[in-house]
Every structure is written in C-alpha cells, then in structure tokens.
GROMACS .gro file of C-alpha atoms in nm:
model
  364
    1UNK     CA    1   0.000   0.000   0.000
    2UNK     CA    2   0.168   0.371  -0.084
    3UNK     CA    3   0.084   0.711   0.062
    4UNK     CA    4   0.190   1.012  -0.027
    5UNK     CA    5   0.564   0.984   0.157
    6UNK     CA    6   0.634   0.698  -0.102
    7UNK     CA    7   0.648   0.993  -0.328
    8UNK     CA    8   0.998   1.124  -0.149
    9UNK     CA    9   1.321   1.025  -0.149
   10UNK     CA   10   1.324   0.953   0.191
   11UNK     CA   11   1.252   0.583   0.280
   12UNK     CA   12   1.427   0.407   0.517
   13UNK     CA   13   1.382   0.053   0.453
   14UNK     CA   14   1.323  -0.134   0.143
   15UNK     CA   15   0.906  -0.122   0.256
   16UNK     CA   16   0.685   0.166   0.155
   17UNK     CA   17   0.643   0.425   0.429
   18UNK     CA   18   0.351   0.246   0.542
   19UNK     CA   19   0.490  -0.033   0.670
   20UNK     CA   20   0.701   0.030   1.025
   21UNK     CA   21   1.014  -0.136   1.118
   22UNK     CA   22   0.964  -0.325   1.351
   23UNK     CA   23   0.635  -0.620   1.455
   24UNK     CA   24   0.640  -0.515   1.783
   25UNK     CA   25   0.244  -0.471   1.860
   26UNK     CA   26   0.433  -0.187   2.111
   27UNK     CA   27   0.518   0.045   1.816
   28UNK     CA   28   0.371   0.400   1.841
   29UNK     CA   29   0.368   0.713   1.692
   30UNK     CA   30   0.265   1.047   1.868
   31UNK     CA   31   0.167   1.360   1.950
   32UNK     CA   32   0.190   1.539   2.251
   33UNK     CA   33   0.103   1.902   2.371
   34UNK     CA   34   0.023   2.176   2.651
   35UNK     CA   35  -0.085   2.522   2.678
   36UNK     CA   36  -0.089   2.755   2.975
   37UNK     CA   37  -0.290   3.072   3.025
   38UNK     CA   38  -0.111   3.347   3.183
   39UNK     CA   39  -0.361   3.378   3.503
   40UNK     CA   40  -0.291   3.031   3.541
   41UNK     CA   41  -0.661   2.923   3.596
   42UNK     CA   42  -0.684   2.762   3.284
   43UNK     CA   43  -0.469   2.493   3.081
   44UNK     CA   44  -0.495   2.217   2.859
   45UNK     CA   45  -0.320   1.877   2.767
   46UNK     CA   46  -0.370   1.687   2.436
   47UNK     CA   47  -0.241   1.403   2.230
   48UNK     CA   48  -0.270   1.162   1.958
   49UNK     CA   49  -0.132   0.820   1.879
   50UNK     CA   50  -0.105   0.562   1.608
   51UNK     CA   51  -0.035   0.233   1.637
   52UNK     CA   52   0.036   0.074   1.276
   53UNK     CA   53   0.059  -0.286   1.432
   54UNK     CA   54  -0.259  -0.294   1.653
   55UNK     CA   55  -0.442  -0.133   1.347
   56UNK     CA   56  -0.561   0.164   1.609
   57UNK     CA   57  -0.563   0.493   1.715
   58UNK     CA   58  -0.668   0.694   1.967
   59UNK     CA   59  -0.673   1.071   2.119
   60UNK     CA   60  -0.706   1.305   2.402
   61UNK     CA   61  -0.821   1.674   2.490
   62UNK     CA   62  -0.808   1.725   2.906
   63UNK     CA   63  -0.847   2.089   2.992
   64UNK     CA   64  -0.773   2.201   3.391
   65UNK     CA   65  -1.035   2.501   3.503
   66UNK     CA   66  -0.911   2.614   3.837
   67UNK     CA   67  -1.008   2.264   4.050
   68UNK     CA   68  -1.163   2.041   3.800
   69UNK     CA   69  -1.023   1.843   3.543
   70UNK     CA   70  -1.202   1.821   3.212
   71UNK     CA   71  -1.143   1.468   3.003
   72UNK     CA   72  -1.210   1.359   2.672
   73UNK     CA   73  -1.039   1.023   2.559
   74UNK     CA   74  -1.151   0.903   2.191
   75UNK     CA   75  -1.005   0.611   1.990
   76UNK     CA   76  -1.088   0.454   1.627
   77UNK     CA   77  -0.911   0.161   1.385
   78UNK     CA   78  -0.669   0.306   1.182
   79UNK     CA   79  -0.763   0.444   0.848
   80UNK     CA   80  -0.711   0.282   0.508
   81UNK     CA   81  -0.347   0.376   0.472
   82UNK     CA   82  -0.365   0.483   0.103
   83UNK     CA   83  -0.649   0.765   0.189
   84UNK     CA   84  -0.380   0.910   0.463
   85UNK     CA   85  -0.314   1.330   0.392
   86UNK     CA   86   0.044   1.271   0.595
   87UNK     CA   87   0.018   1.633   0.741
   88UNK     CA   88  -0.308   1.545   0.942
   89UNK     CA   89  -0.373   1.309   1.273
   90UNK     CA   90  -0.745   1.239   1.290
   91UNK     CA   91  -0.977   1.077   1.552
   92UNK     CA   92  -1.315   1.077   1.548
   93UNK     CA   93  -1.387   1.481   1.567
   94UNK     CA   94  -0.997   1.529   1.704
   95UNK     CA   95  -0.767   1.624   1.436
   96UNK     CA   96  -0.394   1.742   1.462
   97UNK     CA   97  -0.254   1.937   1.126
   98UNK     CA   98   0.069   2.047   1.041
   99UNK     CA   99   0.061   2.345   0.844
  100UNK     CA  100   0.493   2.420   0.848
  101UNK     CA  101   0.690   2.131   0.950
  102UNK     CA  102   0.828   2.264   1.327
  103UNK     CA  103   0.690   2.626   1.279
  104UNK     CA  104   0.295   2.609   1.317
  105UNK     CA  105   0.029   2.340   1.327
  106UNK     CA  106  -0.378   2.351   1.406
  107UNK     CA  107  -0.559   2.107   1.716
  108UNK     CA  108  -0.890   2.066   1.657
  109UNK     CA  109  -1.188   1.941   1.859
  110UNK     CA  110  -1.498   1.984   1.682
  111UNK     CA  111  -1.753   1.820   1.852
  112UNK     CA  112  -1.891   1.691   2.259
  113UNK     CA  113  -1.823   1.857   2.557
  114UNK     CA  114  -1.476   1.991   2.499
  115UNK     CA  115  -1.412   2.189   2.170
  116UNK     CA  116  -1.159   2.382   2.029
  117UNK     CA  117  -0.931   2.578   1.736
  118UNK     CA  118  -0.640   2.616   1.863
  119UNK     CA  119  -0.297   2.755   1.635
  120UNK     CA  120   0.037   2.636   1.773
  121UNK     CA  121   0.356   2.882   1.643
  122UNK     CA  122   0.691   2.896   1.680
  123UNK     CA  123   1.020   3.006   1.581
  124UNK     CA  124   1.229   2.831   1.834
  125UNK     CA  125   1.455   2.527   1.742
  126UNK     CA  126   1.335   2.195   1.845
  127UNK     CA  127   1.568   1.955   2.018
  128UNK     CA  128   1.623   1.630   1.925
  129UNK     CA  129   1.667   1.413   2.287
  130UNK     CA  130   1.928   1.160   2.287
  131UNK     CA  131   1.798   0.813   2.173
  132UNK     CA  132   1.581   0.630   2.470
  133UNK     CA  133   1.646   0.231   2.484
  134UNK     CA  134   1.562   0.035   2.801
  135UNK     CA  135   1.618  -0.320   2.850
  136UNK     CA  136   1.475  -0.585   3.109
  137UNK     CA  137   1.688  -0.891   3.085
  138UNK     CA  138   1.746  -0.965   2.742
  139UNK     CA  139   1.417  -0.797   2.653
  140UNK     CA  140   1.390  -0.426   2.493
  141UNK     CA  141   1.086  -0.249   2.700
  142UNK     CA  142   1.155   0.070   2.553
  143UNK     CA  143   1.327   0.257   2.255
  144UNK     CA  144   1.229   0.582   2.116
  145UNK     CA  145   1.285   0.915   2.017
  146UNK     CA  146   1.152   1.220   2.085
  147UNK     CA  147   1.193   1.612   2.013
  148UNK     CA  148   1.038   1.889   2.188
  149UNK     CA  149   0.972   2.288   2.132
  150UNK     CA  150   0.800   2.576   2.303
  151UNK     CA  151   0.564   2.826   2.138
  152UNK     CA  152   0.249   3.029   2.167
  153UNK     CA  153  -0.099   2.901   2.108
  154UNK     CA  154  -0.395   3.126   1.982
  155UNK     CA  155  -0.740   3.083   1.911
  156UNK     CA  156  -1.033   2.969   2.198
  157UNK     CA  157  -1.078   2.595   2.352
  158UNK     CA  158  -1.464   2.586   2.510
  159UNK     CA  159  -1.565   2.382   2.794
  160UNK     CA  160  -1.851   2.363   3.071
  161UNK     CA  161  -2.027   2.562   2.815
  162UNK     CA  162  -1.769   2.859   2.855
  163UNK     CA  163  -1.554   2.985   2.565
  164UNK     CA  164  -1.284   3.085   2.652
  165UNK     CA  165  -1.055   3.309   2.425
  166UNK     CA  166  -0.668   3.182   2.376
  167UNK     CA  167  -0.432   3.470   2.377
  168UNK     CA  168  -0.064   3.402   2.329
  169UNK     CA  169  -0.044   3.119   2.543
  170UNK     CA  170   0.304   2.985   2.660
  171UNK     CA  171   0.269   2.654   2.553
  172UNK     CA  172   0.513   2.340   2.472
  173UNK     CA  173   0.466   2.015   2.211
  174UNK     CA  174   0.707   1.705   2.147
  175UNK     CA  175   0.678   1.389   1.907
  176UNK     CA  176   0.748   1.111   2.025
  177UNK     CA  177   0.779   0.764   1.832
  178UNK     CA  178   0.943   0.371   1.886
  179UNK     CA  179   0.828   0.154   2.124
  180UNK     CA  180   0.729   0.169   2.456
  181UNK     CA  181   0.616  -0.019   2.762
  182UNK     CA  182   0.191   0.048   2.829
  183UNK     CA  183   0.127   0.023   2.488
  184UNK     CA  184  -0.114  -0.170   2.261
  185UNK     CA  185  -0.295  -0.314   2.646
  186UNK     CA  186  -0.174  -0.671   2.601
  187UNK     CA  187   0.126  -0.738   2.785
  188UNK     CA  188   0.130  -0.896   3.164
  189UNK     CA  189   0.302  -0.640   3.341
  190UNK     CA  190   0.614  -0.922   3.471
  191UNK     CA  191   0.707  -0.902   3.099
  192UNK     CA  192   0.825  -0.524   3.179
  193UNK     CA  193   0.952  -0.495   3.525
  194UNK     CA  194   1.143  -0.171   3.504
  195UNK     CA  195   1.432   0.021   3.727
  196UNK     CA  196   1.299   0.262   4.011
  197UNK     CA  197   1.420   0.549   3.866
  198UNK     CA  198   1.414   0.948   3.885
  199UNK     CA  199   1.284   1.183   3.618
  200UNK     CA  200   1.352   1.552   3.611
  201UNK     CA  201   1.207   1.680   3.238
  202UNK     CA  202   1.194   2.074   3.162
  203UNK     CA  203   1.126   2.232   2.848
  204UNK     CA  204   1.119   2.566   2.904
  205UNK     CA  205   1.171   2.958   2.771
  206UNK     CA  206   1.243   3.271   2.828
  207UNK     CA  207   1.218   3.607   2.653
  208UNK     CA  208   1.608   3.559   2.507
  209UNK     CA  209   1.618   3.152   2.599
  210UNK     CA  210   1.437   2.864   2.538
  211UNK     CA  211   1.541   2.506   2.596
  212UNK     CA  212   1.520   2.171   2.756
  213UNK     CA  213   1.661   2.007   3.007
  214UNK     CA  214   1.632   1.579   3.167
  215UNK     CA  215   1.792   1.407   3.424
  216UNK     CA  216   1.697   1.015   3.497
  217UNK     CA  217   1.857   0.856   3.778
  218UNK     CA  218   1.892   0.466   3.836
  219UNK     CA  219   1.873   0.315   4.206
  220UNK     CA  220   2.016   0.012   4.043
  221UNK     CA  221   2.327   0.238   3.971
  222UNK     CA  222   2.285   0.265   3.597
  223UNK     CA  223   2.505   0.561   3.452
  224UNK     CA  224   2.267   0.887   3.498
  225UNK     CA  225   2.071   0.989   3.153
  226UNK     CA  226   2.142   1.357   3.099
  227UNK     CA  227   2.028   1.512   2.832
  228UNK     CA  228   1.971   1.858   2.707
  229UNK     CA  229   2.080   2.185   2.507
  230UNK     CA  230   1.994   2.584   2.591
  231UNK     CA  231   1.947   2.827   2.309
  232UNK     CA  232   1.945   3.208   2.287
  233UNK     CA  233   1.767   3.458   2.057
  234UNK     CA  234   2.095   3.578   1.957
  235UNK     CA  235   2.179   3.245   1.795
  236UNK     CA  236   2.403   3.060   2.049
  237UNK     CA  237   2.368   2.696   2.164
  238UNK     CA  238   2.518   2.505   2.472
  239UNK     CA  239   2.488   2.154   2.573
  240UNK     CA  240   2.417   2.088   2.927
  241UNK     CA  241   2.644   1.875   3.031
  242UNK     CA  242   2.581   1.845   3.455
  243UNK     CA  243   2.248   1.931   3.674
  244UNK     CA  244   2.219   1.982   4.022
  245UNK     CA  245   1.872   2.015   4.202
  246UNK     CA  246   1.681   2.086   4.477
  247UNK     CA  247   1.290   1.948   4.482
  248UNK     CA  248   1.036   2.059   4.740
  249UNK     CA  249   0.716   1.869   4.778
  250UNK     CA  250   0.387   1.886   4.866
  251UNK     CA  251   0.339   1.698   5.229
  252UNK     CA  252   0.247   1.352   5.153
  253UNK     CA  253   0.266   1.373   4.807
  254UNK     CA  254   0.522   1.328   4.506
  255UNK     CA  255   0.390   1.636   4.313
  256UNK     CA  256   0.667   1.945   4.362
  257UNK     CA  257   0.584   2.272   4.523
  258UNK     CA  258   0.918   2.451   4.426
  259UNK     CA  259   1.233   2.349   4.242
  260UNK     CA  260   1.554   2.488   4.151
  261UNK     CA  261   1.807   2.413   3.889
  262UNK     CA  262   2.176   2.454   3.873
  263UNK     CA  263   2.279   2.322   3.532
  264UNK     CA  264   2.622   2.378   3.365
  265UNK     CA  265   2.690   2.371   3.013
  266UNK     CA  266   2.936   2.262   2.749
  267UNK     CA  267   3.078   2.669   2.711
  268UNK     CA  268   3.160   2.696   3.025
  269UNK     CA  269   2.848   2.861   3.160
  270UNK     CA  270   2.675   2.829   3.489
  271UNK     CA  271   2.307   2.861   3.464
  272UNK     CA  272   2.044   2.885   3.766
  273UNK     CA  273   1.690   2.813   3.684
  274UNK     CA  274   1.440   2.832   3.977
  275UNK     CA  275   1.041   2.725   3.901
  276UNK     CA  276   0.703   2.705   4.059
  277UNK     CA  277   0.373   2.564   3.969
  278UNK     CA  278   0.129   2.869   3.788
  279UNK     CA  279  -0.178   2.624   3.750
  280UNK     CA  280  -0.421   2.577   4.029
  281UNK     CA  281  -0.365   2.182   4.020
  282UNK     CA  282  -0.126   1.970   3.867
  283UNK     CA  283  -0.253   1.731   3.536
  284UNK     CA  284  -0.385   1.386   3.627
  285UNK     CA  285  -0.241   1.229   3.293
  286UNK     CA  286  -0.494   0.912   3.361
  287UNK     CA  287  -0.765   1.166   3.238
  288UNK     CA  288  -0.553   1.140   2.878
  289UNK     CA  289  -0.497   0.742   2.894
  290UNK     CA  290  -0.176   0.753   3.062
  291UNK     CA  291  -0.111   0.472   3.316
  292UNK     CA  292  -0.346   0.251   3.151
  293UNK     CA  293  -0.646   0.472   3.140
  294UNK     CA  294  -0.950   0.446   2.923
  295UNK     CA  295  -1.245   0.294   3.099
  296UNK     CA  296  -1.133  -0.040   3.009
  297UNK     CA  297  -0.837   0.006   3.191
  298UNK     CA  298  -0.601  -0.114   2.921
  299UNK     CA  299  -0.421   0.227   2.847
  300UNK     CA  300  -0.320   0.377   2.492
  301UNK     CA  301  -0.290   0.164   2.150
  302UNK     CA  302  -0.534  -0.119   2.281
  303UNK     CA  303  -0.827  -0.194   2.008
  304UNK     CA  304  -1.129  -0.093   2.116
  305UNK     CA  305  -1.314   0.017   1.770
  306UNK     CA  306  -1.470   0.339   1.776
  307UNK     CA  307  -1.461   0.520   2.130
  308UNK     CA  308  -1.595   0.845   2.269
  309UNK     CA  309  -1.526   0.880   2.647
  310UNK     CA  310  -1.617   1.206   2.865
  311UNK     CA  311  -1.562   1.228   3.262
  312UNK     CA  312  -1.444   1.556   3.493
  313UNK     CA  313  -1.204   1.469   3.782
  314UNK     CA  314  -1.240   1.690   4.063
  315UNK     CA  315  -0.922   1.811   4.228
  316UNK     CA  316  -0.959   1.955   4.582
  317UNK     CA  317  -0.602   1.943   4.634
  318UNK     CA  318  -0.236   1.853   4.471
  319UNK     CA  319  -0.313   1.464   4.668
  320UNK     CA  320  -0.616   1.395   4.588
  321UNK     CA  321  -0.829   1.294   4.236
  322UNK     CA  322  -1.186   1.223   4.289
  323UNK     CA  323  -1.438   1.078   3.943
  324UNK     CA  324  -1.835   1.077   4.050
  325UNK     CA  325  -1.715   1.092   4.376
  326UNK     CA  326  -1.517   0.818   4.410
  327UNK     CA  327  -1.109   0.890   4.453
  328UNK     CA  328  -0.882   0.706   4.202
  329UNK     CA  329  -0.546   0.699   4.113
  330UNK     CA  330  -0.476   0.960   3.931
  331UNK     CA  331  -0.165   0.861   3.769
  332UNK     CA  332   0.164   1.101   3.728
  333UNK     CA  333   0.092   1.452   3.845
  334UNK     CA  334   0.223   1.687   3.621
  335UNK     CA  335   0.291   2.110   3.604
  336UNK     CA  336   0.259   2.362   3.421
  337UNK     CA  337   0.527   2.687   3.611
  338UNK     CA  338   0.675   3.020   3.580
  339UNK     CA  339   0.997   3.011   3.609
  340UNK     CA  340   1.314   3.247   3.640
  341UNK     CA  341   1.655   3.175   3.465
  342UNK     CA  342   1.914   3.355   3.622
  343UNK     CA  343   1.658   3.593   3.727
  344UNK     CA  344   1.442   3.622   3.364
  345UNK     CA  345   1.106   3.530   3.435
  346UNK     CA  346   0.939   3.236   3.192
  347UNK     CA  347   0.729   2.935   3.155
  348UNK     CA  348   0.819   2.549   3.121
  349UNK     CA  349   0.692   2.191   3.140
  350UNK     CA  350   0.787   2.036   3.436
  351UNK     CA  351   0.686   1.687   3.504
  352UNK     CA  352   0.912   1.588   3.783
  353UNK     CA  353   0.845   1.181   3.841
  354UNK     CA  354   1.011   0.892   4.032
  355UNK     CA  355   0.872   0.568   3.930
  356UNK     CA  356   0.852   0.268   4.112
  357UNK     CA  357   0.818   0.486   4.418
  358UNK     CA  358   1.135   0.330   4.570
  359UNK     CA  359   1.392   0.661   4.514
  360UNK     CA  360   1.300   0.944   4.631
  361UNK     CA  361   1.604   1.176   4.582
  362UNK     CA  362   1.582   1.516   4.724
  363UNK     CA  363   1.913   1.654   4.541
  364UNK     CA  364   2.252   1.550   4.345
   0.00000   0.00000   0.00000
C-alpha cells in the first residue's frame, strides 16, 4: 500500500512508508502538547497516537479550570493507509494538522463537551533528545525518540459551556515515536519490570532563551541519563552537560511545590533556573490514557473500535483525584510553572516523576 511519503526520497527501509520497522504490537507514533494561560486558571493537555501494528488509534483533549479536570479520551481503527493526507492526525472529531513542519500546526476538537481551534507557532529550534532504549533482561521495553519545542498558542478551547478566548499562550509540544512499555494493552506487566528510577524533564523559555533540560537517575546504579541543550535569541547553543537540584514537595505527596536548577553547560556557563507551579492543580495524565487509562483500563494503542469517552475529575487538592465521587489513582501529576533563569522570568513543562516509588532523591 503507498501514501503520499512513497512519493519522497526519503525511505528508510526497502518497505513503503507504510509499513514500520519493527512487529512489535508496542510500536507507536505520537503527539503530545500543553498550553498555559497566563492567570494560570486555565490549561490544557492533548495528544494523539497511532499504532500501525494494533491497526488503532486513539486521542485526548483534558483541559484544567481552576479545580476540575475536564477529560475527553476518543479512539478509532486506523484508516485505510492509502487515503492518509500525511500532514493530518485524525480521531473521530480530534484532528492534529501540520501546516509548516516545526513552525505552526492547528488542534482541533470539533464536537462533545470539549471543543476547540487552537494555532500552535513557533520560531524556536526543536531539540532532538538523545535516543531512549531500556532493557529488562534480554528484553527491549523501551526505545524511542523524541523532540520537543515551546511556542504560543492562539485561538479559543470551550468547555462547561464557557468559551474561553486563547491569547498568546506559553505553551510546549514534542513527538514522540518507537516503542514503549503500556502500549497496545496486552502485555502482563512481569514481561516489563522496570528500574525505580528518577525523572527531572523541563522544556522551558524565556524572553532571550528557550530550551530543555532531563535528568533520569537509576537506584540500580545505571550511569545517569542527561540530556539537554539551551538556546538564545541571539543564535548561540550550549549543551548541558551536569544538573544539580533541589525538589520541594507537597506533604504527603510526590507532586513538587518549588524546584531549583543549577545546570552547567558545554561553554563553560553556569546557569540557575528556579520554578514554581502557575496552574491551580497539577494534570492527572490518567484523564488522557496515561497509566493505563481508558475505561477499560487497558491504556493507549489497545483496540477498542470506535470510542468516545467524557468524565471531569475533581481536584480539591495537589493529593487527591476524585471521578463521580469516588477517589482514584490519578496517575503522574504533572505542572505547568513560571519560572526564572538567572533571574528572567518564563514558563516550562515540568513533570518531575520517580517511578517505582522506591527513590526518592531530594538533590545531586
């Protein structure tokens, strides 16, 4: 079968472009994004996935409104491949176009409880993270790559029946494909038993910087994974090539109240980036089909035909995620900040996570 990318001179392997690498019914491809309003009352999270060897797809448009969490989760079998436009992502009424490669794209949600037009623009470079590949045993879990860039959205996003009008939004995206553990709902979780380990992931700008930076640490004393690369308006670029930290927490909780960044880089440069949440509650990523969300409990890439879901989480505090009542478990906590660097004020993406919940480092 041929799309339009067969048309290129740009394949990879001696199959057409729609046919992926690898059999592994783990595969993915995917889109991620956030936006922030400046008040901080309002933000939103979205995504969309394909999964060329479960033959599905799926999507997801939360938006945070001071203490309540808005969800919508949708999923549908992949399209015939020779009808694909290559420069839209479509579910159901969720689409995902890319108007200039890494300069602007449109999210759309055009229909239910949560719609929107939203622009995404940008001039600033995106980086390319070093290459992600995890084993267990003999067994590859994970292996993927991923770039990330900041921008500004524009346009409005609607939701409890409000409109609400999007102004030059900070806002951040990356893209994300490979494989990846939680995917395609089919594997008994023994199959990937992974490394408590300790995330620190900030993509993040300034007026005259933007960047990103990632730490993961290993309790099984794995070498550190340290990643990232600071640019300036006026056309410089520096690796970083050492991060110290200091986290703060919320009482009882692993979702950060302040942090602060010391980071060197490859010119010789000492950098100081200090952050703190600007939303009124941090994301409960189950809401978008993280940690095996979807009603069926079996997470993204899993085939479930065509699905609509809708449910608000109610958030009365940065520990606690309550649906109809009931609390669940929410999943990673994740925040939108404002942040200085080196005394500039500025927004980033800060998901800080340990996994496993067996290391709990406070600093490096």
């Amino acid at each position: 079968m041929l799309i339009g990318l067969d048309e290129t001179l740009y394949h990879q392997t001696p199959d057409p472009f729609a046919v992926v690498a690898t059999s592994d019914h783990r595969f993915f491809d995917r889109y991620w994004f956030s936006g922030l309003s400046p008040d901080g009352r309002t933000a939103f999270f979205a995504g969309t996935g394909r999964y060329p060897n479960m033959g599905t797809r799926d999507a997801f448009f939360n938006v945070l409104r001071d203490e309540r969490q808005h969800n919508l989760r949708v999923a549908a079998p992949l399209e015939d491949p020779g009808s694909v436009d290559p420069q839209t992502a479509q579910v159901g009424s969720f689409t995902v176009t890319i108007v200039e490669p890494f300069r602007r794209l449109l999210l759309r949600s055009r229909r239910g409880p949560l719609t929107a037009e939203l622009e995404f623009t940008t001039d600033a470079t995106p980086h390319l993270e070093a290459r992600h590949r995890e084993m267990s045993g003999t067994r590859v879990i994970q292996e993927q790559h991923r770039y990330d860039q900041v921008g500004r959205w524009n346009g409005w996003l609607e939701v409890d029946g409000e409109r609400i009008d999007v102004r030059d939004w900070w806002g951040d995206r990356d893209h994300s494909w490979g494989t990846r553990v939680d995917v395609g709902g089919l594997e008994p979780r023994e199959l990937f038993r992974r490394t408590p380990s300790f995330t620190i992931w900030c993509n993040f700008s300034t007026d005259e910087n933007w960047g990103l930076f990632q730490s993961r640490e290993y309790a099984d004393g794995t070498p550190r994974y340290l990643d990232g690369t600071i640019h300036s308006r006026a056309g410089t670029r520096a690796r970083v090539v050492g991060l110290s930290y200091e986290i703060t927490y919320v009482e009882g909780t692993r979702t950060w109240s302040r942090a602060e960044f010391d980071l060197s880089l490859s010119d010789g440069r000492s950098v100081r980036v200090e952050a703190q949440p600007h939303t009124v509650r941090p994301w409960a990523s189950r809401g978008g089909g993280y940690n095996r969300g979807f009603s069926d409990g079996l997470g993204f890439g899993a085939r479930r035909g065509d699905v609509t879901e809708y449910d608000v989480y109610e958030l009365p505090d940065a520990r606690r995620v309550f649906l109809d009542g009931v609390e669940i478990d929410p999943g990673h906590r994740e925040q939108l900040a404002r942040i200085t660097m080196d005394g500039a004020p500025g927004w980033a993406h800060l998901p800080v996570m340990p996994r496993s919940g067996d290391m709990t480092a406070q600093g490096s």
